[in-house]
């Protein structure tokens, strides 16, 4: 399941894409338009900045902007920035997870196939597809 962090990260990115010609967009403006707490958005945009999906600038004319064109963003990278993983089970979410049943697990192929479908779906969707829709 995708949490509010993932959904809100998408909304931030859409907002920035729709306002891309206006320079840096203050977080308070994004929060107001998206009806999301500015405090909650601060943690989300911090991850997006750390992952270089957006650029942040402080000061009087500061705010946030996309680091590249909307068509260059796969929805997958936005969701991964916010969520960390989209894997359905712990043994696939963490490569260091040591499952004692891995070699005899009858369901692992099912979860692996499901994850491949999910990741492929989000990888093939672009931020530009969500703008003004």
XYZ file of C-alpha atoms in Angstrom:
133
model
C 0.000 0.000 0.000
C 1.232 3.465 -0.830
C 1.111 5.737 2.205
C 0.201 9.402 2.452
C 3.901 10.206 2.026
C 3.901 8.675 -1.443
C 0.593 10.226 -2.441
C 1.571 13.651 -1.121
C 4.982 13.465 -2.816
C 3.159 12.959 -6.117
C 0.900 15.926 -5.393
C 3.929 18.120 -4.612
C 5.612 17.069 -7.844
C 2.450 17.701 -9.872
C 2.069 21.122 -8.261
C 5.670 22.016 -9.086
C 5.248 20.744 -12.649
C 2.103 22.816 -13.150
C 3.905 25.899 -11.827
C 7.252 25.228 -13.439
C 7.451 28.610 -15.197
C 7.058 30.567 -11.959
C 10.525 29.911 -10.533
C 10.899 28.693 -6.969
C 7.534 27.902 -5.375
C 7.212 28.506 -1.619
C 6.179 25.439 0.355
C 3.358 27.395 1.986
C 1.833 27.937 -1.474
C 2.043 24.243 -2.329
C 0.577 23.333 1.059
C -2.323 25.751 0.572
C -3.138 24.562 -2.970
C -2.850 20.901 -2.039
C -4.585 21.306 1.322
C -1.764 19.511 3.144
C -0.036 20.578 6.336
C 3.139 22.554 5.589
C 4.836 20.813 8.515
C 4.087 17.386 7.030
C 5.261 18.483 3.584
C 8.605 19.614 4.993
C 9.665 16.008 5.634
C 8.498 14.953 2.182
C 10.285 17.702 0.245
C 13.438 17.044 2.264
C 13.549 13.508 0.824
C 12.791 14.792 -2.673
C 15.648 17.307 -2.397
C 18.044 14.680 -0.995
C 17.215 12.410 -3.915
C 17.767 15.335 -6.318
C 14.218 15.182 -7.681
C 13.649 18.815 -6.754
C 15.832 21.825 -5.971
C 15.311 23.859 -2.839
C 16.363 27.452 -2.233
C 16.049 29.422 0.984
C 15.527 33.119 1.422
C 13.040 35.735 0.297
C 12.443 34.277 -3.174
C 13.110 30.705 -2.091
C 11.055 27.602 -2.407
C 11.186 24.516 -4.591
C 11.314 23.655 -8.258
C 11.718 20.548 -10.361
C 15.289 19.601 -11.189
C 14.309 18.459 -14.701
C 11.387 18.356 -17.137
C 8.193 16.553 -16.013
C 8.471 13.983 -18.824
C 11.830 12.878 -17.404
C 10.335 11.719 -14.086
C 9.111 8.171 -13.686
C 6.413 7.964 -11.015
C 8.424 5.055 -9.602
C 11.338 7.275 -8.568
C 9.009 9.721 -6.825
C 7.259 6.956 -4.911
C 10.551 5.301 -3.974
C 11.879 8.610 -2.688
C 8.875 9.010 -0.413
C 8.227 5.390 0.515
C 11.654 3.767 0.428
C 10.265 0.598 -1.127
C 7.116 -0.624 -2.825
C 7.856 -4.281 -2.180
C 4.974 -6.327 -0.890
C 6.896 -8.553 1.522
C 9.866 -7.996 3.829
C 12.113 -10.530 2.133
C 11.940 -8.527 -1.106
C 11.891 -5.062 0.464
C 15.262 -5.431 2.152
C 18.094 -7.159 0.266
C 19.842 -7.832 3.593
C 16.795 -9.563 5.074
C 17.684 -13.156 5.913
C 14.603 -15.324 5.642
C 15.174 -18.854 6.924
C 12.486 -20.155 4.552
C 13.777 -18.484 1.388
C 15.014 -21.691 -0.259
C 11.805 -23.587 0.402
C 9.260 -20.770 0.191
C 6.471 -21.688 -2.202
C 5.110 -18.118 -2.297
C 8.331 -16.234 -3.067
C 7.963 -16.587 -6.861
C 4.444 -15.160 -6.588
C 5.612 -12.126 -4.569
C 8.554 -11.621 -6.903
C 6.297 -11.590 -9.963
C 3.854 -9.234 -8.245
C 6.667 -6.822 -7.335
C 7.938 -6.865 -10.906
C 4.469 -5.905 -12.136
C 4.162 -3.075 -9.619
C 7.617 -1.656 -10.290
C 7.175 -1.945 -14.044
C 3.787 -0.203 -13.901
C 5.120 2.803 -11.962
C 8.358 2.934 -13.980
C 6.377 3.367 -17.191
C 4.195 6.201 -15.879
C 5.537 9.762 -16.202
C 4.913 12.866 -14.142
C 3.990 14.685 -17.342
C 0.986 12.334 -17.734
C -0.509 13.697 -14.505
C -0.222 17.398 -15.262
C -3.534 19.201 -15.808
C -5.421 15.922 -15.893
